[in-house]
Short mmCIF file of C-alpha atoms and ligand atoms in Angstrom, two decimals:
data_model
loop_
_atom_site.label_atom_id
_atom_site.label_comp_id
_atom_site.label_asym_id
_atom_site.label_seq_id
_atom_site.Cartn_x
_atom_site.Cartn_y
_atom_site.Cartn_z
CA UNK A 11 341.84 112.62 -97.32
CA UNK A 12 340.43 112.98 -93.79
CA UNK A 13 336.92 111.51 -93.45
CA UNK A 14 334.57 112.55 -90.68
CA UNK A 15 333.74 108.92 -89.94
CA UNK A 16 334.93 105.56 -91.18
CA UNK A 17 332.47 102.73 -90.60
CA UNK A 18 334.16 99.34 -90.60
CA UNK A 19 331.63 96.63 -91.50
CA UNK A 20 328.97 97.43 -94.09
CA UNK A 21 326.15 95.08 -93.16
CA UNK A 22 322.94 95.96 -91.30
CA UNK A 23 324.52 97.71 -88.31
CA UNK A 24 327.23 99.53 -90.24
CA UNK A 25 324.87 100.65 -93.00
CA UNK A 26 322.33 101.95 -90.47
CA UNK A 27 325.12 104.02 -88.87
CA UNK A 28 326.40 105.24 -92.23
CA UNK A 29 322.89 106.28 -93.31
CA UNK A 30 322.55 108.71 -90.40
CA UNK A 31 326.03 110.10 -91.11
CA UNK A 32 325.46 110.45 -94.85
CA UNK A 33 322.18 112.24 -94.18
CA UNK A 34 324.02 114.57 -91.80
CA UNK A 35 326.08 115.56 -94.87
CA UNK A 36 329.29 114.28 -93.30
CA UNK A 37 332.12 112.70 -95.26
CA UNK A 38 331.73 109.03 -94.52
CA UNK A 39 333.51 105.92 -95.73
CA UNK A 40 332.18 102.40 -95.34
CA UNK A 41 334.69 99.57 -95.51
CA UNK A 42 333.18 96.13 -95.96
CA UNK A 43 334.58 92.66 -96.53
CA UNK A 44 331.10 91.33 -97.42
CA UNK A 45 330.99 88.33 -95.05
CA UNK A 46 327.59 88.74 -93.37
CA UNK A 47 326.78 86.41 -90.50
CA UNK A 48 323.45 85.29 -92.00
CA UNK A 49 324.89 84.47 -95.44
CA UNK A 50 323.96 80.80 -94.85
CA UNK A 51 320.22 81.55 -94.64
CA UNK A 52 317.92 82.11 -97.63
CA UNK A 53 315.27 83.93 -95.58
CA UNK A 54 315.50 86.52 -92.82
CA UNK A 55 312.61 86.75 -90.37
CA UNK A 56 311.46 89.14 -87.71
CA UNK A 57 312.66 92.50 -89.08
CA UNK A 58 309.61 94.72 -89.25
CA UNK A 59 308.41 95.36 -92.78
CA UNK A 60 310.93 92.87 -94.23
CA UNK A 61 309.74 89.61 -92.68
CA UNK A 62 310.82 86.60 -94.75
CA UNK A 63 312.97 88.43 -97.30
CA UNK A 64 316.28 87.20 -98.72
CA UNK A 65 318.92 88.65 -96.35
CA UNK A 66 321.29 89.30 -99.27
CA UNK A 67 318.63 91.39 -101.01
CA UNK A 68 317.91 93.25 -97.79
CA UNK A 69 321.61 94.18 -97.62
CA UNK A 70 322.05 95.00 -101.30
CA UNK A 71 318.91 97.18 -101.36
CA UNK A 72 320.17 99.16 -98.36
CA UNK A 73 323.58 99.51 -99.97
CA UNK A 74 322.03 100.79 -103.22
CA UNK A 75 320.29 103.56 -101.29
CA UNK A 76 323.44 104.43 -99.35
CA UNK A 77 325.88 104.73 -102.23
CA UNK A 78 323.55 107.21 -103.91
CA UNK A 79 324.75 109.80 -101.36
CA UNK A 80 327.68 111.64 -102.98
CA UNK A 81 329.33 112.27 -99.59
CA UNK A 82 329.58 108.52 -98.92
CA UNK A 83 332.37 106.32 -100.25
CA UNK A 84 332.03 102.52 -100.25
CA UNK A 85 335.22 100.51 -100.17
CA UNK A 86 335.19 96.74 -100.62
CA UNK A 87 337.94 94.94 -98.73
CA UNK A 88 339.28 94.02 -95.33
CA UNK A 89 340.48 96.65 -92.87
CA UNK A 90 343.54 94.93 -91.42
CA UNK A 91 344.67 97.47 -88.84
CA UNK A 92 343.45 100.59 -87.04
CA UNK A 93 345.27 102.99 -84.75
CA UNK A 94 344.79 106.26 -82.90
CA UNK A 95 346.58 109.01 -84.82
CA UNK A 96 346.68 112.20 -82.73
CA UNK A 97 343.04 113.25 -82.38
CA UNK A 98 342.10 111.11 -85.38
CA UNK A 99 342.32 107.47 -86.46
CA UNK A 100 344.08 105.67 -89.28
CA UNK A 101 342.62 102.53 -90.83
CA UNK A 102 344.96 100.40 -92.92
CA UNK A 103 343.60 98.05 -95.55
CA UNK A 104 344.93 94.57 -96.24
CA UNK A 105 346.52 95.92 -99.41
CA UNK A 106 348.37 98.60 -97.40
CA UNK A 107 346.23 101.64 -98.29
CA UNK A 108 345.63 104.05 -95.39
CA UNK A 109 342.50 106.09 -94.65
CA UNK A 110 342.03 108.64 -91.89
CA UNK A 111 338.93 109.69 -89.97
CA UNK A 112 337.97 111.74 -86.93
CA UNK A 113 335.68 108.98 -85.67
CA UNK A 114 335.33 105.23 -86.14
CA UNK A 115 332.23 103.07 -86.03
CA UNK A 116 332.97 99.36 -85.65
CA UNK A 117 330.19 97.15 -87.01
CA UNK A 118 332.34 94.07 -87.43
CA UNK A 119 329.75 91.39 -86.71
CA UNK A 120 330.63 88.03 -85.22
CA UNK A 121 331.72 84.63 -86.48
CA UNK A 122 329.90 81.56 -85.19
CA UNK A 123 331.89 78.58 -83.96
CA UNK A 124 329.60 75.56 -84.26
CA UNK A 125 329.85 72.47 -82.06
CA UNK A 126 332.06 69.86 -83.67
CA UNK A 127 329.31 67.49 -84.85
CA UNK A 128 329.53 66.14 -88.42
CA UNK A 129 326.67 67.35 -90.63
CA UNK A 130 325.95 70.46 -88.57
CA UNK A 131 327.83 73.08 -90.59
CA UNK A 132 326.20 72.10 -93.92
CA UNK A 133 322.75 72.56 -92.36
CA UNK A 134 323.55 75.87 -90.61
CA UNK A 135 320.89 78.42 -91.59
CA UNK A 136 318.79 75.75 -93.36
CA UNK A 137 317.64 73.36 -90.62
CA UNK A 138 320.15 74.17 -87.84
CA UNK A 139 319.77 77.58 -86.20
CA UNK A 140 320.60 79.53 -83.05
CA UNK A 141 317.55 81.82 -82.72
CA UNK A 142 313.98 80.48 -82.35
CA UNK A 143 312.53 83.98 -82.83
CA UNK A 144 314.19 84.03 -86.28
CA UNK A 145 313.55 80.49 -87.46
CA UNK A 146 311.22 78.76 -84.97
CA UNK A 147 307.88 79.60 -86.61
CA UNK A 148 308.76 77.91 -89.92
CA UNK A 149 309.35 74.57 -88.14
CA UNK A 150 305.54 74.36 -88.04
CA UNK A 151 305.23 72.91 -84.57
CA UNK A 152 308.25 70.60 -84.46
CA UNK A 153 309.54 68.19 -83.25
CA UNK A 154 312.61 70.24 -82.35
CA UNK A 155 316.01 69.41 -80.85
CA UNK A 156 318.29 71.59 -78.79
CA UNK A 157 321.88 70.41 -79.23
CA UNK A 158 323.61 71.30 -75.97
CA UNK A 159 327.00 72.97 -75.78
CA UNK A 160 327.00 73.18 -71.97
CA UNK A 161 324.82 74.52 -69.13
CA UNK A 162 324.28 77.69 -71.21
CA UNK A 163 321.96 75.55 -73.39
CA UNK A 164 319.38 75.45 -70.58
CA UNK A 165 318.23 78.86 -71.85
CA UNK A 166 317.34 77.47 -75.30
CA UNK A 167 315.96 74.22 -73.86
CA UNK A 168 313.35 75.99 -71.74
CA UNK A 169 312.56 78.61 -74.44
CA UNK A 170 312.12 76.37 -77.49
CA UNK A 171 309.07 74.30 -76.32
CA UNK A 172 306.89 77.27 -77.31
CA UNK A 173 307.74 76.31 -80.93
CA UNK A 174 307.13 72.54 -80.62
CA UNK A 175 307.86 69.40 -78.60
CA UNK A 176 311.51 69.65 -77.62
CA UNK A 177 314.31 67.18 -76.96
CA UNK A 178 317.51 68.35 -75.28
CA UNK A 179 320.46 66.42 -76.75
CA UNK A 180 323.02 66.60 -73.95
CA UNK A 181 325.84 65.28 -76.18
CA UNK A 182 328.06 64.80 -73.09
CA UNK A 183 328.41 68.56 -72.61
CA UNK A 184 326.75 68.81 -69.19
CA UNK A 185 324.62 66.94 -66.68
CA UNK A 186 321.46 68.82 -65.59
CA UNK A 187 321.37 69.19 -61.79
CA UNK A 188 318.21 68.72 -59.70
CA UNK A 189 316.97 72.28 -60.26
CA UNK A 190 317.62 72.12 -64.01
CA UNK A 191 315.89 68.74 -64.23
CA UNK A 192 312.85 70.33 -62.58
CA UNK A 193 312.85 73.21 -65.09
CA UNK A 194 313.12 70.83 -68.05
CA UNK A 195 310.30 68.72 -66.68
CA UNK A 196 308.11 71.78 -66.09
CA UNK A 197 308.59 72.75 -69.75
CA UNK A 198 307.97 69.19 -70.98
CA UNK A 199 311.47 68.82 -72.45
CA UNK A 200 312.66 65.26 -73.19
CA UNK A 201 316.32 64.72 -72.30
CA UNK A 202 318.56 62.49 -74.45
CA UNK A 203 321.91 61.66 -72.81
CA UNK A 204 323.30 59.52 -75.67
CA UNK A 205 325.98 61.46 -77.63
CA UNK A 206 325.24 62.57 -81.19
CA UNK A 207 327.39 60.85 -83.85
CA UNK A 208 326.23 63.09 -86.68
CA UNK A 209 323.34 65.03 -88.15
CA UNK A 210 321.87 63.68 -91.39
CA UNK A 211 318.78 64.08 -93.60
CA UNK A 212 316.85 67.29 -92.94
CA UNK A 213 317.64 67.48 -89.22
CA UNK A 214 318.04 63.91 -87.99
CA UNK A 215 320.26 63.21 -85.01
CA UNK A 216 322.12 59.92 -85.37
CA UNK A 217 323.09 58.80 -81.85
CA UNK A 218 326.20 56.76 -81.04
CA UNK A 219 324.01 53.76 -80.05
CA UNK A 220 322.59 53.65 -83.60
CA UNK A 221 319.20 55.24 -82.90
CA UNK A 222 318.08 58.03 -85.24
CA UNK A 223 315.87 60.82 -83.89
CA UNK A 224 313.92 62.82 -86.50
CA UNK A 225 313.46 66.55 -86.05
CA UNK A 226 312.07 69.43 -88.09
CA UNK A 227 314.97 71.56 -86.93
CA UNK A 228 317.82 71.81 -84.44
CA UNK A 229 318.80 74.79 -82.31
CA UNK A 230 322.25 75.15 -80.84
CA UNK A 231 324.34 77.92 -79.28
CA UNK A 232 327.55 78.42 -81.27
CA UNK A 233 330.46 80.22 -79.68
CA UNK A 234 330.87 83.76 -81.02
CA UNK A 235 333.94 85.82 -81.68
CA UNK A 236 334.30 89.25 -83.31
CA UNK A 237 334.72 88.82 -87.08
CA UNK A 238 338.02 90.72 -86.97
CA UNK A 239 340.45 91.80 -84.27
CA UNK A 240 340.27 95.51 -85.12
CA UNK A 241 338.59 96.44 -81.84
CA UNK A 242 341.17 94.54 -79.81
CA UNK A 243 343.96 96.23 -81.78
CA UNK A 244 342.47 99.63 -80.88
CA UNK A 245 342.38 98.61 -77.20
CA UNK A 246 338.58 98.59 -76.85
CA UNK A 247 337.31 96.82 -73.72
CA UNK A 248 335.12 93.73 -73.99
CA UNK A 249 332.36 92.32 -71.79
CA UNK A 250 331.85 88.57 -71.33
CA UNK A 251 328.60 87.19 -72.73
CA UNK A 252 327.22 83.68 -72.22
CA UNK A 253 328.67 82.46 -75.54
CA UNK A 254 331.57 84.84 -76.11
CA UNK A 255 333.03 88.31 -75.63
CA UNK A 256 331.33 91.42 -77.03
CA UNK A 257 332.44 95.04 -77.18
CA UNK A 258 331.66 97.15 -74.14
CA UNK A 259 329.65 100.25 -75.13
CA UNK A 260 327.96 103.04 -73.20
CA UNK A 261 324.39 104.29 -73.66
CA UNK A 262 325.41 106.14 -76.87
CA UNK A 263 327.29 103.10 -78.26
CA UNK A 264 330.74 104.60 -77.62
CA UNK A 265 333.40 102.02 -76.73
CA UNK A 266 335.98 102.42 -73.97
CA UNK A 267 338.18 104.21 -76.54
CA UNK A 268 336.84 107.78 -76.98
CA UNK A 269 335.85 108.45 -80.58
CA UNK A 270 335.32 104.76 -81.38
CA UNK A 271 331.70 103.63 -81.52
CA UNK A 272 330.41 100.07 -81.99
CA UNK A 273 327.10 98.54 -83.03
CA UNK A 274 325.41 95.32 -84.03
CA UNK A 275 326.32 91.78 -83.07
CA UNK A 276 329.90 92.66 -82.12
CA UNK A 277 328.58 94.97 -79.39
CA UNK A 278 325.82 92.80 -77.84
CA UNK A 279 325.63 89.45 -76.05
CA UNK A 280 323.21 88.25 -78.77
CA UNK A 281 321.99 89.91 -81.96
CA UNK A 282 319.38 90.20 -84.68
CA UNK A 283 318.88 92.34 -87.78
CA UNK A 284 316.42 94.59 -85.89
CA UNK A 285 318.85 95.18 -83.05
CA UNK A 286 321.76 95.71 -85.44
CA UNK A 287 319.81 98.36 -87.32
CA UNK A 288 318.66 100.05 -84.09
CA UNK A 289 322.16 100.06 -82.62
CA UNK A 290 323.61 101.28 -85.90
CA UNK A 291 321.24 104.24 -86.18
CA UNK A 292 322.12 105.20 -82.60
CA UNK A 293 325.88 104.82 -83.13
CA UNK A 294 325.73 106.87 -86.33
CA UNK A 295 323.86 109.75 -84.70
CA UNK A 296 326.12 109.58 -81.63
CA UNK A 297 329.31 109.65 -83.75
CA UNK A 298 327.90 112.65 -85.62
CA UNK A 299 327.05 114.55 -82.43
CA UNK A 300 330.45 113.80 -80.94
CA UNK A 301 332.03 115.55 -83.95
CA UNK A 302 330.08 118.68 -83.06
CA UNK A 303 331.02 118.39 -79.39
CA UNK A 304 334.68 118.16 -80.38
CA UNK A 305 334.36 121.28 -82.50
CA UNK A 306 332.91 123.26 -79.57
CA UNK A 307 335.55 122.10 -77.07
CA UNK A 308 337.66 124.98 -75.80
CA UNK A 309 341.34 124.22 -76.25
CA UNK A 310 343.18 123.76 -72.91
P1 LIG B 17 327.07 91.19 -89.92
O1 LIG B 17 325.81 91.11 -90.65
O2 LIG B 17 327.72 89.91 -89.53
O3 LIG B 17 328.10 92.04 -90.79
C1 LIG B 17 329.41 92.38 -90.40
C2 LIG B 17 330.12 92.89 -91.63
O4 LIG B 17 331.39 93.46 -91.25
C3 LIG B 17 330.43 91.78 -92.62
O5 LIG B 17 330.09 92.19 -93.94
C4 LIG B 17 331.95 91.59 -92.48
O6 LIG B 17 332.58 91.11 -93.65
C5 LIG B 17 332.38 93.01 -92.15
N1 LIG B 17 333.68 93.11 -91.50
C6 LIG B 17 334.10 92.56 -90.32
N2 LIG B 17 335.37 92.90 -90.04
C7 LIG B 17 335.78 93.67 -91.08
C8 LIG B 17 337.00 94.33 -91.39
N3 LIG B 17 338.05 94.27 -90.57
N4 LIG B 17 337.09 95.04 -92.55
C9 LIG B 17 336.01 95.14 -93.40
N5 LIG B 17 334.82 94.54 -93.15
C10 LIG B 17 334.71 93.82 -92.01
N6 LIG B 17 318.69 87.77 -87.56
C11 LIG B 17 317.40 88.13 -87.75
O7 LIG B 17 316.97 89.20 -87.31
N7 LIG B 17 316.54 87.33 -88.47
C12 LIG B 17 316.94 86.15 -89.01
O8 LIG B 17 316.16 85.44 -89.64
C13 LIG B 17 318.30 85.75 -88.80
N8 LIG B 17 318.75 84.58 -89.30
C14 LIG B 17 320.03 84.20 -89.09
C15 LIG B 17 320.47 82.98 -89.61
C16 LIG B 17 321.76 82.56 -89.39
C17 LIG B 17 322.23 81.24 -89.93
C18 LIG B 17 322.66 83.37 -88.63
C19 LIG B 17 324.04 82.92 -88.37
C20 LIG B 17 322.23 84.59 -88.14
C21 LIG B 17 320.92 85.02 -88.35
N9 LIG B 17 320.45 86.23 -87.86
C22 LIG B 17 319.15 86.61 -88.07
C23 LIG B 17 321.34 87.15 -87.10
C24 LIG B 17 321.87 88.24 -88.04
O9 LIG B 17 322.57 87.62 -89.10
C25 LIG B 17 322.81 89.18 -87.30
O10 LIG B 17 322.21 89.64 -86.10
C26 LIG B 17 323.15 90.39 -88.18
O11 LIG B 17 323.77 89.95 -89.38
C27 LIG B 17 324.07 91.36 -87.44
O12 LIG B 17 324.42 92.41 -88.27
P2 LIG B 17 325.83 93.14 -88.13
O13 LIG B 17 325.79 94.26 -89.11
O14 LIG B 17 326.12 93.42 -86.71
O15 LIG B 17 326.91 92.04 -88.57
MG1 LIG B 18 328.78 107.80 -103.27
#
């Protein structure tokens, strides 16, 4: 069966796109492997009207509303391949099943690659975070560490002091130059050059010289990569962000491949639930309107 639109990725961005399409009475399929980026966190903050909710409940509530639309099909599983197929697209599932659509929306999300420090991964989303807007307030004034991954960590180091007294743990990843030293000083950031052996307790940094620094929380900047290679397989162009590549999209969230739209974390240098939902709603409406434009096109 030919769908109007297949949305790959059924989290916040993909569901926001699918909602617009379902409400436009189009035949839409959502394919979702169910591996949300924020699955490590028990609370999601900063999304208007849903501040502090369980992110799993936020997703399952949205999904409940979506699957009530009879013109929407929800498919659990991993889309393993996608290809242009004449004017349409074919998406092939891991189990070999094929589905066709006139348009694709890629809402694949990203996977975080944490610095290789023992104890960090277990605390990800609990006392180790990447976004102070999401999780800074709950640290109740600190003290807070920024675990550096390189010069890119200057951004977090000068931002985070608004949430509490901040220590930049250089961890041998870079050496602040004169200008950077001045910025850190101006923001009152303490700089710790001794490498971090591990993270223990709530958010304690055990240094290689045996000292233990106690923090309420740690921010770091994990590397990001798209959660699947579907966009690359389709030939979509990427832009380079500070911590990883993200899909290039135009003002209506269309990728460099006509008919393929993208939204959420996979299509931004940095993401949040609010932005994923905003992008998704835009991509869904844009995919819908491009179906109408195609219908009106005069054949050559
Ligand atoms: P995701 O939520 O990552 O979803 C992508 C979906 O696509 C997944 O279900 C995945 O399985 C699926 N998928 C990918 N490839 C395929 C494929 N080939 N086939 C089928 N399915 C596929 N943001 C906030 O606003 N507030 C917070 O408090 C907050 N806390 C966070 C805490 C942590 C620890 C982390 C890591 C992130 C947090 N974020 C928070 C950021 C937030 O999680 C993301 O911005 C948001 O999840 C992006 O939504 P998305 O729909 O783009 O991607
Ligand atoms: Mg249905």
